[in-house]
mmCIF file of C-alpha atoms in Angstrom:
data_model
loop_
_atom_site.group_PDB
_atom_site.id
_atom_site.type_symbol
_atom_site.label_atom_id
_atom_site.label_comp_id
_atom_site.label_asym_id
_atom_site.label_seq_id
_atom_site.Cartn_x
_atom_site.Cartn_y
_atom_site.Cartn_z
ATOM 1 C CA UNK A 1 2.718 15.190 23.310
ATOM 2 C CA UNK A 2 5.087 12.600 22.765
ATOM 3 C CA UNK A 3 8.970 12.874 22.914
ATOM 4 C CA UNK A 4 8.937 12.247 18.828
ATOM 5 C CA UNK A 5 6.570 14.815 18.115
ATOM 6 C CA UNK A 6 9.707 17.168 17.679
ATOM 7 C CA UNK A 7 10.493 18.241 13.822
ATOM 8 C CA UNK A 8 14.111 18.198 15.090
ATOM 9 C CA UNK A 9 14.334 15.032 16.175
ATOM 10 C CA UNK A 10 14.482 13.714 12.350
ATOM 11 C CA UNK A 11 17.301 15.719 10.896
ATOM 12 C CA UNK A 12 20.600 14.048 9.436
ATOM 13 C CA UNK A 13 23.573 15.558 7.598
ATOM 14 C CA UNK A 14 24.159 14.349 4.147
ATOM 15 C CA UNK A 15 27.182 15.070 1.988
ATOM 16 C CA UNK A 16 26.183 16.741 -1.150
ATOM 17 C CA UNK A 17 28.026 14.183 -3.420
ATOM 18 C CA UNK A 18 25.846 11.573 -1.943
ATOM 19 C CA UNK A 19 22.542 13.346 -3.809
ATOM 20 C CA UNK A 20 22.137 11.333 -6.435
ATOM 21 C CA UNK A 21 21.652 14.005 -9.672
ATOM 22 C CA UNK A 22 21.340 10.749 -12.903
ATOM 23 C CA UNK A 23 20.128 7.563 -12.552
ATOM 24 C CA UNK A 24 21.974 4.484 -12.885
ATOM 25 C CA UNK A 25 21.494 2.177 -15.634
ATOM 26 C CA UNK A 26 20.236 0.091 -15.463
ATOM 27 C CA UNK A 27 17.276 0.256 -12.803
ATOM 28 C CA UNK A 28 18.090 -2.631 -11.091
ATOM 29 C CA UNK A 29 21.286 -2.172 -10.670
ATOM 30 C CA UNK A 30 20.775 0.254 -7.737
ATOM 31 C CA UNK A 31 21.605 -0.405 -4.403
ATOM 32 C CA UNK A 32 19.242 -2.292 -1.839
ATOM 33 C CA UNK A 33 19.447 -1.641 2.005
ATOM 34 C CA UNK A 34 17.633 -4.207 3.487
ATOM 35 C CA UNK A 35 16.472 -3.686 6.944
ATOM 36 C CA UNK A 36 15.038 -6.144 9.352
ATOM 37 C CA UNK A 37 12.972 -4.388 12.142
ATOM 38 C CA UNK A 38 12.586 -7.586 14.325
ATOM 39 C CA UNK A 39 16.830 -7.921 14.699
ATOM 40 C CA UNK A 40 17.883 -4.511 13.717
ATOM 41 C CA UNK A 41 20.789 -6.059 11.207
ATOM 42 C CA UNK A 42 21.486 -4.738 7.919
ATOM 43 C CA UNK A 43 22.204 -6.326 4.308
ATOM 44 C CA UNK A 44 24.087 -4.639 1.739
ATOM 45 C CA UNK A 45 22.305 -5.810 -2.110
ATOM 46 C CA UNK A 46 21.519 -4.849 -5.439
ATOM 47 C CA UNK A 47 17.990 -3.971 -6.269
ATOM 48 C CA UNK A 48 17.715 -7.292 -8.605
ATOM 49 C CA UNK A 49 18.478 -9.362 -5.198
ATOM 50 C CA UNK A 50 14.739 -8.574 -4.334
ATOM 51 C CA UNK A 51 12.852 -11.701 -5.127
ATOM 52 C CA UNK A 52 15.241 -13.180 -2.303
ATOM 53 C CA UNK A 53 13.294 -11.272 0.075
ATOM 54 C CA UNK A 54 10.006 -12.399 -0.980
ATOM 55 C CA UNK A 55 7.999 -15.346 -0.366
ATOM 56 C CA UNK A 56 5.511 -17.774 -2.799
ATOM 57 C CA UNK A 57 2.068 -16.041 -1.762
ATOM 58 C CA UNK A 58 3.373 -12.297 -0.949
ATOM 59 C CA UNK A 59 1.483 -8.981 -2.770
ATOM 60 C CA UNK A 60 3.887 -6.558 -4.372
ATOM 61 C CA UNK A 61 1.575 -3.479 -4.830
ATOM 62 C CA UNK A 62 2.926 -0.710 -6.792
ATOM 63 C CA UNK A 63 1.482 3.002 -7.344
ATOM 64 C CA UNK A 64 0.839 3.594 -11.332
ATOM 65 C CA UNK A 65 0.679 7.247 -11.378
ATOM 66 C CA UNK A 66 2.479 9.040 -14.625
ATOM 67 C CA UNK A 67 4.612 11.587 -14.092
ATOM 68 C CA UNK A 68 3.211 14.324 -16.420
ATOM 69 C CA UNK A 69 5.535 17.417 -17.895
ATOM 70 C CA UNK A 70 4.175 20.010 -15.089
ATOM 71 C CA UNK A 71 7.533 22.430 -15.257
ATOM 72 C CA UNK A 72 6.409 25.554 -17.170
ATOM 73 C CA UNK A 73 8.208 29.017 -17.950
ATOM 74 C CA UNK A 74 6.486 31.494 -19.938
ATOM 75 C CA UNK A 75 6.574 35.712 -20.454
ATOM 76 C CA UNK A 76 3.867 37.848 -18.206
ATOM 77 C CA UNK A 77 2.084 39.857 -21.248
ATOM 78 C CA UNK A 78 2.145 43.475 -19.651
ATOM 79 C CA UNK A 79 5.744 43.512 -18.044
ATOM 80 C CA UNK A 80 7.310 40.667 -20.429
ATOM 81 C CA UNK A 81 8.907 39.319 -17.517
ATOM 82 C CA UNK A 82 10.310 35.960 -17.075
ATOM 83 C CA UNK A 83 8.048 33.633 -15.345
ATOM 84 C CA UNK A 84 8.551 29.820 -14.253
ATOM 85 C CA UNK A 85 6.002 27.411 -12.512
ATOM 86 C CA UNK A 86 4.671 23.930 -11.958
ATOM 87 C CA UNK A 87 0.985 22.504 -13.177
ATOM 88 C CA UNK A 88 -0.628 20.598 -10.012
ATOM 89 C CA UNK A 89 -3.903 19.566 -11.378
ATOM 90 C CA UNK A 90 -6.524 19.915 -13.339
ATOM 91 C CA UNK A 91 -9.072 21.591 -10.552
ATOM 92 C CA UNK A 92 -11.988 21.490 -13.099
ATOM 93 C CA UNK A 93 -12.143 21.007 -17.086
ATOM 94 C CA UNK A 94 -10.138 23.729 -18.884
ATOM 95 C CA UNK A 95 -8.827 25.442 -15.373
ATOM 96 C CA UNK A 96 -5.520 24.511 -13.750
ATOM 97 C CA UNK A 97 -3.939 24.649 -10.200
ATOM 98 C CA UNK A 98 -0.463 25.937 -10.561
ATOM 99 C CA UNK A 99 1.780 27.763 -8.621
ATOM 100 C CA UNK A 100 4.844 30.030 -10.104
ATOM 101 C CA UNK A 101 7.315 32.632 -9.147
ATOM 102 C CA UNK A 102 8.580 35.962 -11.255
ATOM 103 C CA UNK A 103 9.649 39.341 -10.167
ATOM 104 C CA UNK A 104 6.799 41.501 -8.948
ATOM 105 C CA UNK A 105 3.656 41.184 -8.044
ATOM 106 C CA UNK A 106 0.964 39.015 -10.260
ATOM 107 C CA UNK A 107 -2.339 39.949 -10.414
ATOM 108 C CA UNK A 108 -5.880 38.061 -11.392
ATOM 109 C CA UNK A 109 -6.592 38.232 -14.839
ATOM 110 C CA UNK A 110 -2.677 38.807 -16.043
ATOM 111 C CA UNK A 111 -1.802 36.747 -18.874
ATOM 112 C CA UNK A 112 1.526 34.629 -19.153
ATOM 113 C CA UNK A 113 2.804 33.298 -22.311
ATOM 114 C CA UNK A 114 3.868 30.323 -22.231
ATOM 115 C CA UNK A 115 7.175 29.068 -24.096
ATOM 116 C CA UNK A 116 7.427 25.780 -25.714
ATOM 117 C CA UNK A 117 8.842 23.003 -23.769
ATOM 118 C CA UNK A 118 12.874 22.514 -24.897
ATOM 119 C CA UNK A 119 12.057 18.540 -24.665
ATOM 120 C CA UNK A 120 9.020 19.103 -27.380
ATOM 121 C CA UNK A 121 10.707 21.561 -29.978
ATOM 122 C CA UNK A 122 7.210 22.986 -30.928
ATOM 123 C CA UNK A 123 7.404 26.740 -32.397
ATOM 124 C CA UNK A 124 3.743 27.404 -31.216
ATOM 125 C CA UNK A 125 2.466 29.277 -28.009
ATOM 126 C CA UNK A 126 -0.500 29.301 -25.822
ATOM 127 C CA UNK A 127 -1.685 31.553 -23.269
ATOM 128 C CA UNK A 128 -2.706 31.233 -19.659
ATOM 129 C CA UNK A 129 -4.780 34.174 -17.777
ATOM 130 C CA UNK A 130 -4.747 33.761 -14.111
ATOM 131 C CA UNK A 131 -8.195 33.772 -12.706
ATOM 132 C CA UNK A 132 -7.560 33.832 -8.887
ATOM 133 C CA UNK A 133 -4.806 33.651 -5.845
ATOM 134 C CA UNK A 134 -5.297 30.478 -3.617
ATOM 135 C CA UNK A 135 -3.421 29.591 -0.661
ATOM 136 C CA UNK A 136 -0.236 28.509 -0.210
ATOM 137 C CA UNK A 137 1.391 30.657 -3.365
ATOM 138 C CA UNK A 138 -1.036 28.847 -5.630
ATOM 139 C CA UNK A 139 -3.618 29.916 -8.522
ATOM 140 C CA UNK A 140 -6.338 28.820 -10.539
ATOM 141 C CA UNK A 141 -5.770 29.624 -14.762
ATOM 142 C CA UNK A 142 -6.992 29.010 -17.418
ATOM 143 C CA UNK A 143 -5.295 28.011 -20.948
ATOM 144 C CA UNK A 144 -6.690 30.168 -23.783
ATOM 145 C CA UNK A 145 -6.962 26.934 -25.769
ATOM 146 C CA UNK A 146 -9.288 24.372 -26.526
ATOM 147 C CA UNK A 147 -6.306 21.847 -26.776
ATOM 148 C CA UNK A 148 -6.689 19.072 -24.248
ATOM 149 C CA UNK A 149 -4.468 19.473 -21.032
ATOM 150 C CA UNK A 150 -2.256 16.440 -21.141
ATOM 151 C CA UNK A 151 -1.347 17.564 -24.838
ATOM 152 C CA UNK A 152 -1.010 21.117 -23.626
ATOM 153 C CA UNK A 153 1.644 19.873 -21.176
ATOM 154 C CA UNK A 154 3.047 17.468 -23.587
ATOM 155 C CA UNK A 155 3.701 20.723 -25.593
ATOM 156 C CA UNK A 156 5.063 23.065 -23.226
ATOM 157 C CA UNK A 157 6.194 21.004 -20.175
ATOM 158 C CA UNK A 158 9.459 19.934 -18.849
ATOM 159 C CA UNK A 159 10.047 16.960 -17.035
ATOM 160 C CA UNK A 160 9.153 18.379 -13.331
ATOM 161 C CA UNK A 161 12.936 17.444 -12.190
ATOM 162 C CA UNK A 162 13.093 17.576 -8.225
ATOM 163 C CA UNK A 163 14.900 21.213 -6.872
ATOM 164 C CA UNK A 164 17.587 19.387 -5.411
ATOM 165 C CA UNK A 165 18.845 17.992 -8.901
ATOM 166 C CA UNK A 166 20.588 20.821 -10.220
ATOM 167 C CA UNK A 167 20.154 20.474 -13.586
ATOM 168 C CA UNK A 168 17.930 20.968 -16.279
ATOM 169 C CA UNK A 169 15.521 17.961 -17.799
ATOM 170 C CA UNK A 170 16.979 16.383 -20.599
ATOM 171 C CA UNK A 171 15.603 13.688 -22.992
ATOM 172 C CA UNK A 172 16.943 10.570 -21.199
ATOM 173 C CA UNK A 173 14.317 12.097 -18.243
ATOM 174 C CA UNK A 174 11.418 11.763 -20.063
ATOM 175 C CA UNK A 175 11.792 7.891 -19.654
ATOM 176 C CA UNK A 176 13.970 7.240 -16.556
ATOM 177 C CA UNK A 177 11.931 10.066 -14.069
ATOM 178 C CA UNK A 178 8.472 7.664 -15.186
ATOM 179 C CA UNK A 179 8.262 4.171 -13.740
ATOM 180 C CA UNK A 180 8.450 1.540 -16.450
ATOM 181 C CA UNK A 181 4.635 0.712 -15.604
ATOM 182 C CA UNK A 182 3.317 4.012 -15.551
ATOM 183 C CA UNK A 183 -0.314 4.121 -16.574
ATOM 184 C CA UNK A 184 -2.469 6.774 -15.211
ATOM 185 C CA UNK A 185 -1.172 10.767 -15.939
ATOM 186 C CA UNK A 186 -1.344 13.325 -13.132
ATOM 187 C CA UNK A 187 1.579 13.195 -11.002
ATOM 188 C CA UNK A 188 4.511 16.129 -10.662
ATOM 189 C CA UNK A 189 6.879 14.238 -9.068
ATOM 190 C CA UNK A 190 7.846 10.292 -9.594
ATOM 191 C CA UNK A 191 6.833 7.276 -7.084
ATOM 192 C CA UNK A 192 10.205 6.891 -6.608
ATOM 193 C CA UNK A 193 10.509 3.637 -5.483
ATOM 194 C CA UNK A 194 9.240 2.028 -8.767
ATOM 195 C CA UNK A 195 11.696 3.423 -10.636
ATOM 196 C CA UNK A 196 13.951 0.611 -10.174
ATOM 197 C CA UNK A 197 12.031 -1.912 -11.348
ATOM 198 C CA UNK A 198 12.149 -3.649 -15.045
ATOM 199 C CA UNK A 199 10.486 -6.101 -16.939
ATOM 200 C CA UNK A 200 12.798 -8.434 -16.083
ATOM 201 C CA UNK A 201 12.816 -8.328 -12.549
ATOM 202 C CA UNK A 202 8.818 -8.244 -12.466
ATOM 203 C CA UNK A 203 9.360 -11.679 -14.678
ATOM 204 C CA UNK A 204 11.389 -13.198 -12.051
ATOM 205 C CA UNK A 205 8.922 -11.968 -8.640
ATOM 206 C CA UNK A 206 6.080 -13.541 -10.429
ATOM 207 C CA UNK A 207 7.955 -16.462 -11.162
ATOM 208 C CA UNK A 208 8.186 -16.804 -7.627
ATOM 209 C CA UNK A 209 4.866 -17.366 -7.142
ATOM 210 C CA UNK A 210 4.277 -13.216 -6.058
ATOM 211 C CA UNK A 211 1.108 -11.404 -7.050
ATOM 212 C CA UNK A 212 1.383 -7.995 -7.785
ATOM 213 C CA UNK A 213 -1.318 -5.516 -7.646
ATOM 214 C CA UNK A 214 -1.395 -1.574 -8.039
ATOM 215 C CA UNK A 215 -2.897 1.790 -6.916
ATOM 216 C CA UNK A 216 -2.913 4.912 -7.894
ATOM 217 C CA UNK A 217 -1.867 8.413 -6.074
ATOM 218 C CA UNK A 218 -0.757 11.189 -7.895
ATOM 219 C CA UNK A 219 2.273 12.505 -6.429
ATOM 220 C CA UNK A 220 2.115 16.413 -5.411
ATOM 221 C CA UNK A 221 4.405 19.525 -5.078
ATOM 222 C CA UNK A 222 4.271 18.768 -1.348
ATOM 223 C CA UNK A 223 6.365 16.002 -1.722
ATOM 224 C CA UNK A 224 9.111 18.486 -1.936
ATOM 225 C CA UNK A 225 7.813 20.826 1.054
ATOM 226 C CA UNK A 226 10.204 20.504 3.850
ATOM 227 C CA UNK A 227 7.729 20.299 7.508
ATOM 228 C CA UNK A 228 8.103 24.018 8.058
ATOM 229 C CA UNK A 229 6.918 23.216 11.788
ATOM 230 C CA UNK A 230 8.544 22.846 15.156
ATOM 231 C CA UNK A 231 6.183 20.221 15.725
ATOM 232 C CA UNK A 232 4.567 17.289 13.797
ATOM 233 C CA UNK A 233 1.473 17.875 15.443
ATOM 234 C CA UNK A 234 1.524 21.488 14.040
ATOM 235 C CA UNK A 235 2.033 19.965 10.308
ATOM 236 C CA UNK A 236 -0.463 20.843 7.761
ATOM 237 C CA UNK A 237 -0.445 17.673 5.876
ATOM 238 C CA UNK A 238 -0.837 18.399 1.411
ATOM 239 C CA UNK A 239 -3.603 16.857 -0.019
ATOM 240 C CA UNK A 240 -3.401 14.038 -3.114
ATOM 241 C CA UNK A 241 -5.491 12.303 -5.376
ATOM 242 C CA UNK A 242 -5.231 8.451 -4.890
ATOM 243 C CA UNK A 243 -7.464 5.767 -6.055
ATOM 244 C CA UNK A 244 -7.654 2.188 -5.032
ATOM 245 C CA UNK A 245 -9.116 -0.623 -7.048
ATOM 246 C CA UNK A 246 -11.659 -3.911 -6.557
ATOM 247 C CA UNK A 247 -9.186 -5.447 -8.021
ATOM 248 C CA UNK A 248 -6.245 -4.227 -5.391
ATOM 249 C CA UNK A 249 -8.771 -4.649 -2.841
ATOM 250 C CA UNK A 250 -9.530 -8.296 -4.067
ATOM 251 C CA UNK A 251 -5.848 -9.191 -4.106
ATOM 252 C CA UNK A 252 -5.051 -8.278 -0.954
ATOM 253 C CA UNK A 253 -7.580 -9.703 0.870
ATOM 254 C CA UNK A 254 -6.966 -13.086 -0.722
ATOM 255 C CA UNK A 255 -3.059 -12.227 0.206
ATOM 256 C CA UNK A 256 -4.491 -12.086 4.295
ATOM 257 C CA UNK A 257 -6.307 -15.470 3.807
ATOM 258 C CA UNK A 258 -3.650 -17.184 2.518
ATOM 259 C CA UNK A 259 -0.905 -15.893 4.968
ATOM 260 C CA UNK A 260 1.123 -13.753 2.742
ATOM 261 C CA UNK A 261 2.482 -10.462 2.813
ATOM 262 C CA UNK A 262 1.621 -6.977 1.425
ATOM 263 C CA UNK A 263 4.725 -5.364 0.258
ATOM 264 C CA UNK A 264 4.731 -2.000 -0.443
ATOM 265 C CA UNK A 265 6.221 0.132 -3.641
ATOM 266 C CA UNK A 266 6.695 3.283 -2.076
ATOM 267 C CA UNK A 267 5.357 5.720 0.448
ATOM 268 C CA UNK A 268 2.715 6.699 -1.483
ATOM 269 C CA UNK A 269 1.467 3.444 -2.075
ATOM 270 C CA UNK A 270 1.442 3.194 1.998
ATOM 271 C CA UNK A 271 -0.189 6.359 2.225
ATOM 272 C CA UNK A 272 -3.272 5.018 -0.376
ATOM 273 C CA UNK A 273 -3.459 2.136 1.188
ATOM 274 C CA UNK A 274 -3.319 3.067 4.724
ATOM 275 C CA UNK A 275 -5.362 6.308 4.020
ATOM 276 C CA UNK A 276 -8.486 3.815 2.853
ATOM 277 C CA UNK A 277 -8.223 0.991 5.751
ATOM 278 C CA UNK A 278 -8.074 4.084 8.401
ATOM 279 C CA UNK A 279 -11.880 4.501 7.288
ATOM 280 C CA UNK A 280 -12.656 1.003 8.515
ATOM 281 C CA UNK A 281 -13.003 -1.815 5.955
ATOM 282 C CA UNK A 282 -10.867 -1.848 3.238
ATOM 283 C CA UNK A 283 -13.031 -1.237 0.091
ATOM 284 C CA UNK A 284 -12.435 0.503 -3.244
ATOM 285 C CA UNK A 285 -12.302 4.295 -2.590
ATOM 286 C CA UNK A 286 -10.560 7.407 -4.332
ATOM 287 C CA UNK A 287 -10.612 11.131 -3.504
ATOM 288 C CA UNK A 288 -8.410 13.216 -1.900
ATOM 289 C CA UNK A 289 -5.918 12.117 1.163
ATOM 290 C CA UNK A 290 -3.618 14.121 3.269
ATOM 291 C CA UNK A 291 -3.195 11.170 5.871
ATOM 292 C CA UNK A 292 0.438 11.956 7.765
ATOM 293 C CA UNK A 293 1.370 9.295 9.248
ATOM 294 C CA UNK A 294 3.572 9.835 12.219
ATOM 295 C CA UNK A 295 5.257 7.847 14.565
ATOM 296 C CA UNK A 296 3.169 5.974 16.798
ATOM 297 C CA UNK A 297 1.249 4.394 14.015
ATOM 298 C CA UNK A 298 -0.708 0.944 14.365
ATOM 299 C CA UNK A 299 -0.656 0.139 10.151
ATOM 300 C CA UNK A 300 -3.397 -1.791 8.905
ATOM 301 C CA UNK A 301 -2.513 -3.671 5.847
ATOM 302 C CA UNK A 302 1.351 -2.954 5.029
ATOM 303 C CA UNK A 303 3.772 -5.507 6.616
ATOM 304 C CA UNK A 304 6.914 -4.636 4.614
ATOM 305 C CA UNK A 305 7.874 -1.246 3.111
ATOM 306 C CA UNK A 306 10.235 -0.666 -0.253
ATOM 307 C CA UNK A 307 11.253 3.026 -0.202
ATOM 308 C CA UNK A 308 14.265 5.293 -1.397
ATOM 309 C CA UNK A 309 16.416 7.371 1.209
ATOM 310 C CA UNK A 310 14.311 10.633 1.897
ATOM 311 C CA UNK A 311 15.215 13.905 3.226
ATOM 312 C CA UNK A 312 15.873 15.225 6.490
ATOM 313 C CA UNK A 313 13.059 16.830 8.459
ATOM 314 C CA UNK A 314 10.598 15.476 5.694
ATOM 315 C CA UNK A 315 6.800 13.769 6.148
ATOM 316 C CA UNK A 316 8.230 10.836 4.413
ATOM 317 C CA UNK A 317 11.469 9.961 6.650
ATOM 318 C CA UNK A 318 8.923 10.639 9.168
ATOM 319 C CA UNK A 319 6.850 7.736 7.432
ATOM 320 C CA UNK A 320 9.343 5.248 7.525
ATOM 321 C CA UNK A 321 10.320 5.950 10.754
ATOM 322 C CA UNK A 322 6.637 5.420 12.027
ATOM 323 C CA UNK A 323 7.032 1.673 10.123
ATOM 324 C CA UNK A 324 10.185 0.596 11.547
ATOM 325 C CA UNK A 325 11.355 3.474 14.499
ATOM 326 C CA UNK A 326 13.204 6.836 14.404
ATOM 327 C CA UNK A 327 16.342 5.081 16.040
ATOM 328 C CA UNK A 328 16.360 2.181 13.404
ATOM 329 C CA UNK A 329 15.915 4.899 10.330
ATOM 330 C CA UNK A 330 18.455 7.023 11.260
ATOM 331 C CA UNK A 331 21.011 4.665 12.103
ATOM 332 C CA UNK A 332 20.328 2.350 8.705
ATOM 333 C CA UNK A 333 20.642 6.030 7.116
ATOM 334 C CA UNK A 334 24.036 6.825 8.833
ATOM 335 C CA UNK A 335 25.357 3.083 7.406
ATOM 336 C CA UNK A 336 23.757 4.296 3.891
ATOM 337 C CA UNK A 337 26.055 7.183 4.061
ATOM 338 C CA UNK A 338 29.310 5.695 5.309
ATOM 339 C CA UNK A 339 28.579 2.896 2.712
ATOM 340 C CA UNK A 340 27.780 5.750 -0.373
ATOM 341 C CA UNK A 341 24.671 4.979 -0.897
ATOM 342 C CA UNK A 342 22.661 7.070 -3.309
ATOM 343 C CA UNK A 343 20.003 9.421 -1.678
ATOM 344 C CA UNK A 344 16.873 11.017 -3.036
ATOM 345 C CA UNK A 345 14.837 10.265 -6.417
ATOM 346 C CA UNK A 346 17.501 9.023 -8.336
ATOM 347 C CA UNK A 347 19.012 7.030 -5.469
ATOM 348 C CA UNK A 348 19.015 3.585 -4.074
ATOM 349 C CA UNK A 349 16.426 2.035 -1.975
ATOM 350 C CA UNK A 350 15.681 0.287 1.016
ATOM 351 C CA UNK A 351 13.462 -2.726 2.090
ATOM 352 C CA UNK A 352 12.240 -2.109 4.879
ATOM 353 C CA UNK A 353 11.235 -6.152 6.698
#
């Protein structure tokens, strides 16, 4: 067992004002901490100071997931009780993985109404009969509709704000908690890191002579879970949906032979990446991954890392600390906080070098 294996061992204290609860506008006017792993120093930028940092032959490679409207509240039909949950995924056609919370007990085959989405306006309703309790809190329903799922959500969804923005979703969510090249629907919580990226800034990196390639993973409710653990070893990593290209695969392979670097967007893009070159060769691939990776990690095809500020005792400060170390992460986090940085989803970010 190894001295970092402790959950402890990864906990900072962050002033609440510090959480960022809006965005700034625009994206790239965030904050960049840029970090430099060989020398330890520290620079002090704005997010559209990137393409300094990048070289004529480097891979930017981004994660393309869509955030989808996954908060739901609805009435139970027998007690007319409030009830208020998240969609996961789509476990089969016409059956959903969700997982909710109401006073008293829910039982299979209850019904839940649910109540149009304040973002949509609609003045219809749908309902959703529970079909079975899974683990973890979660269930498998079924929408008494024949109305396609996305639209269904589209309908009755809220923006799936994170828990530590206390506030509801409003309309300026809807496009600022989505990445301004989201493409593929099935996420519940934003890659993060992309959200500070615009059109403009991707203009200027491939004016530098930068490729950029994507993947996709769709962000899940454990993104949020705290390790509940004493140890890392003891950490029962969630499970995601990712996906990664010929095209990604292509890309990065002709990044290797010509010397350049693979820059990450984001943890999950590390995790998709990292999840599919841990089975040996790197090759297209999707299904599930619940890869933790954990300080010490040897990693296989990221050499630099973009990332926001994560939170204490999580898998993903965890992450970062396994790319640069613990000691590094922590003490570029303490500077973040004596400089007011941002922290969280709708912070600043860091490159990690």
């Amino acid at each position: 067992m190894t001295h970092d294996d402790s959950v402890d061992l990864y906990q900072f204290d962050l002033p609440e004002e510090l959480i960022a609860q809006v965005p700034v506008e625009p994206r790239d006017e965030s904050r960049l901490l840029v970090v430099d792993r060989a020398t330890g120093s520290l620079q002090h930028k704005q997010f559209r100071d990137l393409p300094e940092f990048l070289s004529p032959g480097d891979l930017l490679v981004v994660n393309e997931t869509r955030v989808v409207r996954a908060r739901l509240t609805g009435i139970r039909t027998n007690t007319g009780g409030r009830w208020e949950g998240l969609f996961l995924r789509e476990e089969s056609p016409g059956v959903w993985r969700i997982i909710g919370s109401t006073r008293g007990k829910l039982l299979p085959g209850e019904t839940i109404t649910l109540q149009s989405s304040a973002l949509a306006g609609s003045a219809d309703t749908v309902t959703l009969r529970l079909l079975s309790r899974e683990e973890g809190g979660e269930w498998l329903a079924e929408p008494q509709s024949d109305t396609p799922t996305l639209d269904l959500l589209e309908g009755f969804g809220d923006i799936p704000l994170p828990p530590y923005m206390q506030r509801d979703s409003q309309t300026s969510d809807i496009q600022r908690y989505q990445t301004t090249y989201a493409k593929t629907p099935g996420a519940v919580a934003a890659p993060t890191a992309g959200l500070h990226f615009t059109p403009e800034l991707f203009e200027a990196i491939r004016e530098k002579g930068i490729d950029i390639a994507a993947v996709t993973l769709h962000v899940g409710l454990g993104t949020f879970r705290p390790v509940a653990v004493d140890r890392l070893s003891e950490h029962q990593m969630h499970a995601e949906w990712c996906e990664l290209s010929e095209e990604t695969v292509r890309k990065i392979n002709e990044t290797r032979q010509r010397g350049g670097r693979v820059i990450a967007v984001g943890t999950t893009t590390v995790r998709t990446l990292e999840s599919v070159a841990s089975q040996g060769e790197l090759r297209p691939w999707s299904g599930m991954t619940s890869i933790f990776i954990k300080p010490p990690y040897d990693f296989k095809v990221v050499d630099q890392l973009i990332t926001n500020f994560h939170l204490p005792k999580s898998t993903l400060l965890v992450l970062v600390s396994a790319f640069a170390s613990r000691d590094q992460i922590l003490s570029a986090y303490q500077a973040a906080i004596e400089e007011k940085y941002r922290f969280y989803s709708y912070g600043d970010a860091m490159l990690i070098q």
